[in-house]
Amino acid sequence: MRGAATRAWRARVLAPSPFPISPPHHRRAMTWDVMIIGGGPAGSTAAAELARRGYRVGVLERKRFPRAKLCGEFLAPRGVAWLRQLDLFAPVLRAGAQLVREAVFVSLRGHSCRFPLSRFPEGADVGLGISRATLDHLLLERARACGAEVLERMCVTEAIASGGRIVGVRARQLPAGTCATFFAPVVIDASGNARVLDARSPLARRRSRLFAFHAHVSGVEGMGDVVELYFYPSGYGGLVRIEGDLYTLCGLTTWETMRRAEGDAERLLALTLRRNPRARERLGNARLESPLTGCGPLRFGPGVLPRTHVAIGDAAAPMDPFLGHGISTALESGLLAATLVDAAFREGDPTALASRYARTFRRRFARTWRVATLLRPAALWSEVGDRVLARLPERASAQRLLLRFIFGGRIR
Ligand SMILES: Cc1cc2nc3c(=O)[nH]c(=O)nc-3n(C[C@H](O)[C@H](O)[C@H](O)COP(=O)(O)OP(=O)(O)OC[C@H]3O[C@@H](n4cnc5c(N)ncnc54)[C@H](O)[C@@H]3O)c2cc1C
């Protein structure tokens, strides 16, 4: 806890008894200055940054880490720049992450367009291929090392609101199911798509018709240090090398295609990725090294950001996977939230925190959402995708302009 202003705020939050229980009781339950729900990239980054600034931070995470996560497992150059800032670039490389230097888009007819990652605005010159089990574990351990208290296997079930703000949560310790209640003057939702503090928001209800699938494979042929994105009639998918000789295979498709595959991994690949000539080549002798898992229907941002608490990462707005910027946005929004929470504590006024954060978040990320919405048809309808890919520029200056249009930032 920092400074007189922070103490005054804490006292004010406690004084008018904003909680639905008696003050002596909730004083004991108020364990932290900031409580974060979810220990993914967004939650662990915010936790580390706030703990580093001297706040008492609690993270409630329903899984035990390291845990697998359905994801393309490609970290874009902007995310690599954030990892560098967090001093995690070297540890991630030591853990086996692979450098990625180019993104290659391949249409159903086999047209391809290469984008060197050094042309992306505002980021490192490279991307990374890294399993989420490894990356998220390193990030959460960093939060612990910075002083955050992390409670794993603690599943938040309900928000407790008072005076128009969320001030606490009810949770269950897994697997026993023991109930626990936690309070903090600032509560941050970093629970990803679960969006546990705001389950009935408009975003939570806006679902697409898309499902995702994911597996680790070995024996992929002819891929260098690139991430490849393949379009097929019911969606798109990608391949990238991660630790050792493993590759992440991840794709999006319709519910109809999932149903036709009848739970058979080979059949699903035949209906999706293997329809694309380049992916068929790459996967010719590939072997599944993990079960093929799926999830959906997927939801995409932007949503209505809450005014009752701060939401970061996917809990604020899930990014379209084909932009490969979900993890970067999670890291960046975690840092942004930490900065604004710190400012609110210093000013001693929590009331404007959520709306100030929502405004800043929208200013920072709205452009990428808008462009993602614009590009989604090209990614999902292979006919449109074919035409768009055939017209994508190869010249460096034109590619830089295009990437600047999509992601904002300065042209390099
Ligand atoms: C198919 C697909 C492919 C993708 N590929 C990429 C990619 O290649 N590159 C990229 O940058 N992005 C990608 N993304 C996006 C990326 O996965 C997300 O943007 C990123 O995981 C968001 O991080 P987060 O910390 O906000 O949420 P998450 O990573 O979802 O973390 C949320 C955490 O909250 C915990 N939690 C949930 N509910 C509760 C609860 N009730 N109580 C306690 N804890 C809870 C979860 O266990 C989890 O650990 C992809 C997304 C999809 C759908």
Coordinates of C-alpha atoms and ligand atoms in Angstrom, one line a residue:
M1 CA 0.0 0.0 0.0
R2 CA 1.4 3.3 -1.0
G3 CA 1.2 6.8 0.4
A4 CA -1.3 8.8 2.4
A5 CA -3.7 9.3 -0.6
T6 CA -3.9 5.5 -1.0
R7 CA -4.6 5.0 2.7
A8 CA -7.3 7.7 2.6
W9 CA -9.0 6.0 -0.3
R10 CA -8.8 2.6 1.3
A11 CA -10.4 4.2 4.5
R12 CA -13.1 5.8 2.4
V13 CA -13.9 2.6 0.6
L14 CA -14.3 0.9 4.0
A15 CA -16.0 3.7 5.9
P16 CA -19.5 4.0 4.4
S17 CA -19.8 0.2 4.5
P18 CA -20.2 -0.3 0.8
F19 CA -20.2 -4.1 1.2
P20 CA -23.2 -6.2 1.9
I21 CA -21.6 -7.5 5.1
S22 CA -20.6 -5.8 8.4
P23 CA -17.5 -3.7 8.4
P24 CA -15.4 -5.7 10.9
H25 CA -16.0 -8.8 8.9
H26 CA -15.1 -7.3 5.5
R27 CA -12.1 -5.5 7.0
R28 CA -10.7 -9.0 7.6
A29 CA -11.7 -10.2 4.2
M30 CA -10.2 -7.2 2.4
T31 CA -6.9 -9.0 1.7
W32 CA -5.4 -7.0 -1.2
D33 CA -5.4 -3.5 -2.7
V34 CA -6.1 -5.0 -6.1
M35 CA -7.7 -8.3 -7.0
I36 CA -7.3 -9.8 -10.4
I37 CA -9.5 -12.6 -11.8
G38 CA -7.5 -14.8 -14.2
G39 CA -3.8 -15.4 -14.5
G40 CA -3.4 -15.4 -18.3
P41 CA -1.1 -12.9 -20.1
A42 CA -3.4 -9.9 -19.2
G43 CA -3.9 -10.7 -15.6
S44 CA -0.3 -11.8 -14.8
T45 CA 1.1 -8.7 -16.5
A46 CA -1.1 -6.3 -14.6
A47 CA -0.4 -8.2 -11.4
A48 CA 3.4 -8.0 -11.8
E49 CA 3.3 -4.4 -12.7
L50 CA 1.1 -3.4 -9.7
A51 CA 3.1 -5.6 -7.3
R52 CA 6.3 -4.0 -8.6
R53 CA 4.8 -0.6 -7.8
G54 CA 4.3 -1.7 -4.2
Y55 CA 0.6 -2.7 -4.1
R56 CA -0.7 -5.8 -2.5
V57 CA -2.1 -7.8 -5.4
G58 CA -4.1 -11.0 -5.4
V59 CA -4.7 -13.2 -8.5
L60 CA -7.4 -15.8 -8.5
E61 CA -6.9 -18.4 -11.2
R62 CA -9.1 -21.4 -11.8
K63 CA -6.5 -23.6 -13.4
R64 CA -3.1 -25.0 -12.1
F65 CA -0.2 -23.7 -14.2
P66 CA 1.4 -24.7 -16.5
R67 CA -1.8 -25.3 -18.4
A68 CA -2.5 -25.7 -22.1
K69 CA -4.6 -23.0 -23.9
L70 CA -6.2 -23.2 -27.3
C71 CA -4.3 -20.6 -29.3
G72 CA -2.3 -20.2 -32.5
E73 CA 0.7 -19.7 -30.2
F74 CA 2.3 -17.0 -32.3
L75 CA 3.4 -13.9 -30.6
A76 CA 3.5 -10.9 -32.9
P77 CA 6.4 -8.4 -33.0
R78 CA 4.5 -5.9 -30.8
G79 CA 4.1 -8.7 -28.2
V80 CA 7.8 -9.5 -28.4
A81 CA 8.6 -5.8 -27.7
W82 CA 6.4 -6.0 -24.6
L83 CA 8.2 -9.2 -23.5
R84 CA 11.5 -7.4 -23.8
Q85 CA 10.2 -4.6 -21.6
L86 CA 9.1 -7.2 -19.0
D87 CA 12.6 -8.7 -19.1
L88 CA 11.1 -12.0 -20.3
F89 CA 12.5 -12.2 -23.9
A90 CA 15.6 -14.2 -22.9
P91 CA 13.8 -16.5 -20.5
V92 CA 11.2 -17.3 -23.2
L93 CA 14.0 -18.1 -25.7
R94 CA 15.7 -20.3 -23.1
A95 CA 12.4 -22.1 -22.6
G96 CA 12.5 -23.1 -26.3
A97 CA 10.5 -20.3 -28.1
Q98 CA 11.3 -20.1 -31.9
L99 CA 12.0 -16.9 -33.7
V100 CA 9.6 -16.1 -36.5
R101 CA 10.7 -13.7 -39.3
E102 CA 7.9 -13.8 -41.8
A103 CA 4.1 -14.2 -42.0
V104 CA 2.9 -16.0 -45.2
F105 CA -0.7 -15.9 -46.2
V106 CA -1.8 -18.7 -48.6
S107 CA -5.1 -18.7 -50.5
L108 CA -7.2 -21.7 -51.4
R109 CA -5.8 -21.5 -54.9
G110 CA -2.3 -21.5 -53.7
H111 CA -1.5 -17.7 -54.2
S112 CA 0.8 -16.6 -51.4
C113 CA 1.9 -13.3 -50.0
R114 CA 4.9 -12.9 -47.6
F115 CA 5.2 -10.1 -45.0
P116 CA 8.6 -9.8 -43.3
L117 CA 7.7 -9.1 -39.6
S118 CA 10.3 -6.3 -39.5
R119 CA 7.8 -4.3 -41.6
F120 CA 5.2 -4.4 -38.8
P121 CA 4.8 -1.0 -37.1
E122 CA 6.0 -0.5 -33.5
G123 CA 7.4 -3.8 -32.4
A124 CA 10.5 -6.0 -32.5
D125 CA 11.8 -7.2 -35.8
V126 CA 10.7 -10.8 -35.1
G127 CA 7.7 -12.7 -33.7
L128 CA 7.9 -15.9 -31.6
G129 CA 6.4 -19.4 -31.7
I130 CA 5.8 -20.5 -28.1
S131 CA 3.3 -22.8 -26.4
R132 CA 0.9 -21.0 -24.1
A133 CA 1.7 -23.5 -21.4
T134 CA 5.3 -22.2 -21.3
L135 CA 4.6 -18.5 -22.0
D136 CA 1.7 -18.1 -19.5
H137 CA 3.6 -20.1 -16.8
L138 CA 6.6 -17.7 -17.2
L139 CA 4.4 -14.7 -17.0
L140 CA 2.5 -15.9 -13.9
E141 CA 5.8 -16.9 -12.2
R142 CA 7.1 -13.4 -12.9
A143 CA 4.0 -11.9 -11.2
R144 CA 4.7 -14.1 -8.1
A145 CA 8.4 -13.1 -8.1
C146 CA 7.3 -9.4 -8.2
G147 CA 5.2 -10.1 -5.0
A148 CA 1.7 -10.9 -6.2
E149 CA -0.2 -13.5 -4.3
V150 CA -1.4 -16.1 -6.8
L151 CA -4.2 -18.5 -5.7
E152 CA -4.4 -21.3 -8.3
R153 CA -7.4 -23.6 -8.7
M154 CA -9.6 -20.8 -7.3
C155 CA -12.7 -20.5 -9.5
V156 CA -14.6 -17.2 -9.2
T157 CA -18.3 -17.8 -9.4
E158 CA -19.9 -14.4 -8.6
A159 CA -19.3 -10.7 -8.4
I160 CA -20.2 -8.7 -5.3
A161 CA -21.2 -5.1 -6.2
S162 CA -21.8 -2.1 -4.0
G163 CA -22.4 1.6 -4.9
G164 CA -22.2 0.8 -8.7
R165 CA -18.8 -0.8 -8.4
I166 CA -17.6 -4.4 -8.1
V167 CA -15.9 -4.7 -4.7
G168 CA -15.5 -8.4 -4.2
V169 CA -16.1 -11.9 -5.5
R170 CA -17.2 -15.3 -4.3
A171 CA -15.1 -18.2 -5.4
R172 CA -14.7 -22.0 -5.0
Q173 CA -11.4 -23.7 -4.2
L174 CA -11.1 -26.6 -6.6
P175 CA -11.4 -29.6 -6.5
A176 CA -13.0 -29.6 -3.0
G177 CA -15.4 -26.8 -3.8
T178 CA -14.8 -24.9 -0.5
C179 CA -16.4 -21.4 -0.8
A180 CA -14.3 -18.3 -0.2
T181 CA -15.1 -14.6 -0.4
F182 CA -12.6 -11.9 -1.3
F183 CA -12.7 -8.1 -1.3
A184 CA -10.5 -5.4 -2.7
P185 CA -11.0 -1.7 -3.5
V186 CA -10.0 -2.4 -7.1
V187 CA -11.2 -5.5 -9.0
I188 CA -9.9 -6.4 -12.4
D189 CA -11.5 -8.9 -14.8
A190 CA -8.8 -10.8 -16.7
S191 CA -10.7 -14.0 -17.1
G192 CA -10.6 -14.0 -20.9
N193 CA -13.7 -15.1 -22.8
A194 CA -15.3 -16.2 -19.5
R195 CA -15.7 -12.6 -18.6
V196 CA -16.8 -13.8 -15.2
L197 CA -17.6 -10.4 -13.7
D198 CA -19.8 -9.4 -16.6
A199 CA -21.4 -12.6 -17.8
R200 CA -24.6 -10.9 -19.1
S201 CA -23.0 -8.0 -21.0
P202 CA -23.8 -7.5 -24.7
L203 CA -20.4 -8.8 -25.6
A204 CA -21.0 -12.1 -23.8
R205 CA -24.1 -12.6 -25.9
R206 CA -22.6 -11.8 -29.3
R207 CA -21.3 -15.1 -30.6
S208 CA -20.1 -15.9 -34.1
R209 CA -20.8 -19.1 -35.9
L210 CA -17.2 -20.1 -35.7
F211 CA -15.4 -22.8 -33.7
A212 CA -11.7 -23.2 -33.2
F213 CA -9.5 -26.4 -33.1
H214 CA -5.9 -26.9 -32.0
A215 CA -3.2 -29.6 -31.7
H216 CA 0.5 -29.9 -31.5
V217 CA 2.1 -31.8 -34.4
S218 CA 5.5 -33.0 -35.5
G219 CA 6.9 -34.0 -38.9
V220 CA 5.8 -30.8 -40.6
E221 CA 7.7 -30.4 -43.9
G222 CA 9.5 -27.4 -45.4
M223 CA 8.7 -24.7 -43.0
G224 CA 11.4 -22.3 -42.0
D225 CA 11.2 -19.4 -39.5
V226 CA 7.7 -18.4 -40.7
V227 CA 4.1 -18.4 -39.5
E228 CA 1.8 -19.6 -42.3
L229 CA -1.9 -18.8 -42.5
Y230 CA -4.0 -20.9 -44.9
F231 CA -7.5 -20.2 -46.2
Y232 CA -10.0 -23.0 -46.8
P233 CA -13.7 -22.9 -47.7
S234 CA -15.0 -22.9 -44.1
G235 CA -12.4 -20.6 -42.5
Y236 CA -8.7 -20.4 -42.0
G237 CA -5.9 -21.9 -39.9
G238 CA -2.2 -21.7 -39.4
L239 CA 1.1 -23.4 -38.5
V240 CA 4.0 -22.2 -36.5
R241 CA 7.0 -23.9 -34.9
I242 CA 7.1 -23.8 -31.1
E243 CA 9.4 -25.6 -28.7
G244 CA 11.6 -28.5 -30.0
D245 CA 10.3 -30.1 -33.1
L246 CA 6.7 -29.3 -32.3
Y247 CA 4.4 -27.2 -34.4
T248 CA 1.1 -25.6 -33.4
L249 CA -1.7 -26.3 -35.8
C250 CA -4.7 -24.1 -35.1
G251 CA -7.8 -23.3 -37.2
L252 CA -11.3 -21.8 -37.3
T253 CA -14.2 -23.4 -39.0
T254 CA -18.0 -23.5 -38.9
W255 CA -20.1 -25.6 -36.5
E256 CA -21.4 -27.4 -39.6
T257 CA -17.9 -28.6 -40.5
M258 CA -17.2 -29.6 -36.9
R259 CA -20.4 -31.7 -36.9
R260 CA -19.4 -33.3 -40.2
A261 CA -16.1 -34.4 -38.8
E262 CA -17.9 -36.3 -36.1
G263 CA -15.1 -35.9 -33.5
D264 CA -12.5 -37.5 -35.9
A265 CA -9.3 -35.4 -36.0
E266 CA -8.1 -36.7 -39.4
R267 CA -11.5 -36.0 -40.9
L268 CA -11.6 -32.5 -39.5
L269 CA -8.2 -31.8 -41.0
A270 CA -9.3 -33.2 -44.3
L271 CA -12.4 -30.9 -44.3
T272 CA -10.3 -27.8 -43.3
L273 CA -6.5 -27.4 -43.5
R274 CA -5.9 -30.1 -46.0
R275 CA -8.2 -28.4 -48.5
N276 CA -5.4 -25.8 -48.9
P277 CA -2.6 -27.0 -51.2
R278 CA 0.3 -25.5 -49.2
A279 CA -1.1 -26.9 -45.8
R280 CA -1.6 -30.3 -47.5
E281 CA 2.1 -30.3 -48.5
R282 CA 3.2 -29.2 -45.0
L283 CA 1.1 -31.8 -43.2
G284 CA 1.9 -34.7 -45.6
N285 CA 3.8 -36.7 -43.0
A286 CA 2.7 -34.9 -39.9
R287 CA 1.8 -36.7 -36.7
L288 CA -0.5 -35.5 -34.0
E289 CA 1.4 -35.1 -30.7
S290 CA -1.5 -34.0 -28.6
P291 CA -5.2 -34.5 -28.8
L292 CA -7.0 -32.2 -31.2
T293 CA -9.1 -30.0 -29.0
G294 CA -11.9 -27.5 -29.9
C295 CA -13.9 -24.7 -28.5
G296 CA -16.6 -22.2 -29.5
P297 CA -18.7 -20.5 -30.6
L298 CA -16.1 -17.7 -30.6
R299 CA -16.8 -14.1 -29.7
F300 CA -15.0 -11.1 -31.1
G301 CA -14.7 -7.5 -29.8
P302 CA -15.2 -4.7 -29.5
G303 CA -17.7 -5.0 -26.7
V304 CA -19.2 -2.6 -24.2
L305 CA -16.5 -2.0 -21.6
P306 CA -17.8 -2.2 -18.1
R307 CA -18.2 0.8 -15.8
T308 CA -18.3 -1.3 -12.6
H309 CA -14.7 -2.6 -12.8
V310 CA -11.7 -2.7 -15.1
A311 CA -11.6 -5.5 -17.8
I312 CA -8.4 -6.3 -19.6
G313 CA -7.3 -8.6 -22.4
D314 CA -10.0 -10.8 -23.9
A315 CA -12.3 -9.9 -21.0
A316 CA -12.4 -6.4 -22.5
A317 CA -12.5 -7.4 -26.1
P318 CA -11.4 -10.6 -27.8
M319 CA -9.2 -9.9 -30.9
D320 CA -9.8 -11.7 -34.2
P321 CA -7.2 -14.5 -34.2
F322 CA -6.1 -13.9 -37.8
L323 CA -4.4 -10.6 -36.8
G324 CA -2.3 -12.6 -34.3
H325 CA -2.5 -9.7 -31.8
G326 CA -4.5 -11.2 -28.9
I327 CA -1.6 -11.9 -26.6
S328 CA 0.1 -8.6 -27.4
T329 CA -3.2 -6.7 -26.6
A330 CA -3.5 -8.7 -23.4
L331 CA 0.0 -7.7 -22.3
E332 CA -0.5 -4.1 -23.3
S333 CA -3.9 -3.7 -21.7
G334 CA -2.5 -5.3 -18.5
L335 CA 0.2 -2.6 -18.3
L336 CA -2.3 0.1 -19.2
A337 CA -4.6 -0.9 -16.4
A338 CA -1.7 -1.0 -13.9
T339 CA -0.8 2.6 -14.9
L340 CA -4.3 3.9 -14.5
V341 CA -5.0 2.0 -11.2
D342 CA -1.8 3.4 -9.8
A343 CA -2.9 6.9 -10.9
A344 CA -6.3 6.4 -9.3
F345 CA -4.8 5.3 -6.0
R346 CA -2.5 8.3 -6.0
E347 CA -5.5 10.6 -6.6
G348 CA -7.5 8.8 -4.0
D349 CA -10.5 8.5 -6.3
P350 CA -11.6 5.1 -7.5
T351 CA -15.0 6.3 -9.0
A352 CA -13.7 7.4 -12.4
L353 CA -11.2 4.5 -12.8
A354 CA -13.3 2.1 -14.9
S355 CA -14.6 4.8 -17.3
R356 CA -11.2 6.4 -17.7
Y357 CA -9.7 3.0 -18.4
A358 CA -12.5 2.2 -20.9
R359 CA -11.9 5.5 -22.8
T360 CA -8.1 4.9 -23.0
F361 CA -8.5 1.3 -24.0
R362 CA -10.9 2.2 -26.8
R363 CA -8.6 5.0 -28.1
R364 CA -5.7 2.5 -28.2
F365 CA -7.3 -0.5 -29.8
A366 CA -10.4 0.7 -31.7
R367 CA -8.6 1.0 -35.0
T368 CA -7.5 -2.6 -35.0
W369 CA -11.0 -3.8 -34.2
R370 CA -12.5 -1.8 -37.0
V371 CA -10.0 -3.1 -39.5
A372 CA -10.5 -6.6 -38.2
T373 CA -14.2 -6.3 -38.8
L374 CA -13.5 -5.1 -42.3
L375 CA -11.1 -7.9 -43.1
R376 CA -13.1 -10.7 -41.5
P377 CA -15.1 -11.6 -44.7
A378 CA -11.8 -12.0 -46.6
A379 CA -10.5 -14.4 -43.9
L380 CA -13.7 -16.4 -43.7
W381 CA -14.9 -16.6 -47.3
S382 CA -12.2 -18.2 -49.4
E383 CA -13.5 -16.6 -52.7
V384 CA -13.1 -13.1 -51.2
G385 CA -9.8 -14.2 -49.6
D386 CA -8.4 -15.4 -53.0
R387 CA -9.2 -12.0 -54.5
V388 CA -7.7 -10.0 -51.6
L389 CA -4.6 -12.1 -51.5
A390 CA -4.0 -11.8 -55.2
R391 CA -4.0 -8.0 -54.7
L392 CA -1.8 -7.8 -51.6
P393 CA 1.3 -5.7 -52.3
E394 CA 4.8 -7.3 -52.3
R395 CA 6.6 -3.9 -52.3
A396 CA 8.1 -3.1 -48.9
S397 CA 6.8 0.5 -48.8
A398 CA 3.2 -0.6 -49.7
Q399 CA 3.3 -3.4 -47.1
R400 CA 4.4 -1.0 -44.5
L401 CA 1.6 1.4 -45.3
L402 CA -1.0 -1.5 -45.2
L403 CA 0.3 -2.7 -41.8
R404 CA 0.3 0.8 -40.5
F405 CA -3.4 1.1 -41.6
I406 CA -4.3 -2.1 -39.8
F407 CA -2.4 -1.7 -36.6
G408 CA -1.7 2.0 -36.3
G409 CA 1.7 3.1 -34.9
R410 CA 4.7 4.6 -36.8
I411 CA 6.0 3.3 -40.1
R412 CA 9.5 1.9 -39.7
Ligands
LIG1 C1 -8.5 -19.9 -32.2 C2 -7.7 -18.8 -31.6 C3 -6.3 -18.6 -31.9 C4 -5.6 -17.6 -31.4 N1 -4.3 -17.4 -31.8 C5 -3.6 -16.4 -31.3 C6 -2.2 -16.2 -31.7 O1 -1.6 -17.0 -32.4 N2 -1.6 -15.1 -31.2 C7 -2.2 -14.2 -30.4 O2 -1.5 -13.2 -30.0 N3 -3.4 -14.4 -30.0 C8 -4.2 -15.5 -30.4 N4 -5.4 -15.7 -30.0 C9 -6.0 -14.7 -28.9 C10 -5.4 -15.1 -27.6 O3 -5.5 -16.4 -27.3 C11 -6.1 -14.2 -26.5 O4 -6.2 -12.9 -26.9 C12 -5.3 -14.2 -25.2 O5 -5.3 -15.5 -24.6 C13 -5.9 -13.3 -24.2 O6 -5.3 -13.3 -22.9 P1 -6.1 -13.0 -21.6 O7 -5.1 -13.0 -20.5 O8 -6.9 -11.9 -21.8 O9 -7.1 -14.3 -21.4 P2 -6.8 -15.9 -21.2 O10 -5.5 -16.2 -21.9 O11 -8.0 -16.5 -21.7 O12 -6.6 -16.0 -19.7 C14 -7.7 -16.0 -18.8 C15 -7.5 -16.7 -17.6 O13 -8.6 -16.6 -16.7 C16 -8.8 -17.8 -16.1 N5 -10.2 -17.9 -15.7 C17 -11.3 -18.0 -16.5 N6 -12.4 -18.0 -15.8 C18 -12.1 -18.0 -14.5 C19 -12.8 -18.0 -13.2 N7 -14.1 -18.1 -13.2 N8 -12.1 -17.9 -12.1 C20 -10.7 -17.8 -12.1 N9 -10.0 -17.8 -13.2 C21 -10.7 -17.8 -14.4 C22 -8.5 -18.9 -17.1 O14 -8.2 -20.1 -16.6 C23 -7.3 -18.2 -17.8 O15 -6.1 -18.7 -17.3 C24 -6.2 -16.7 -30.5 C25 -7.5 -16.9 -30.1 C26 -8.3 -17.9 -30.6 C27 -9.7 -18.1 -30.2

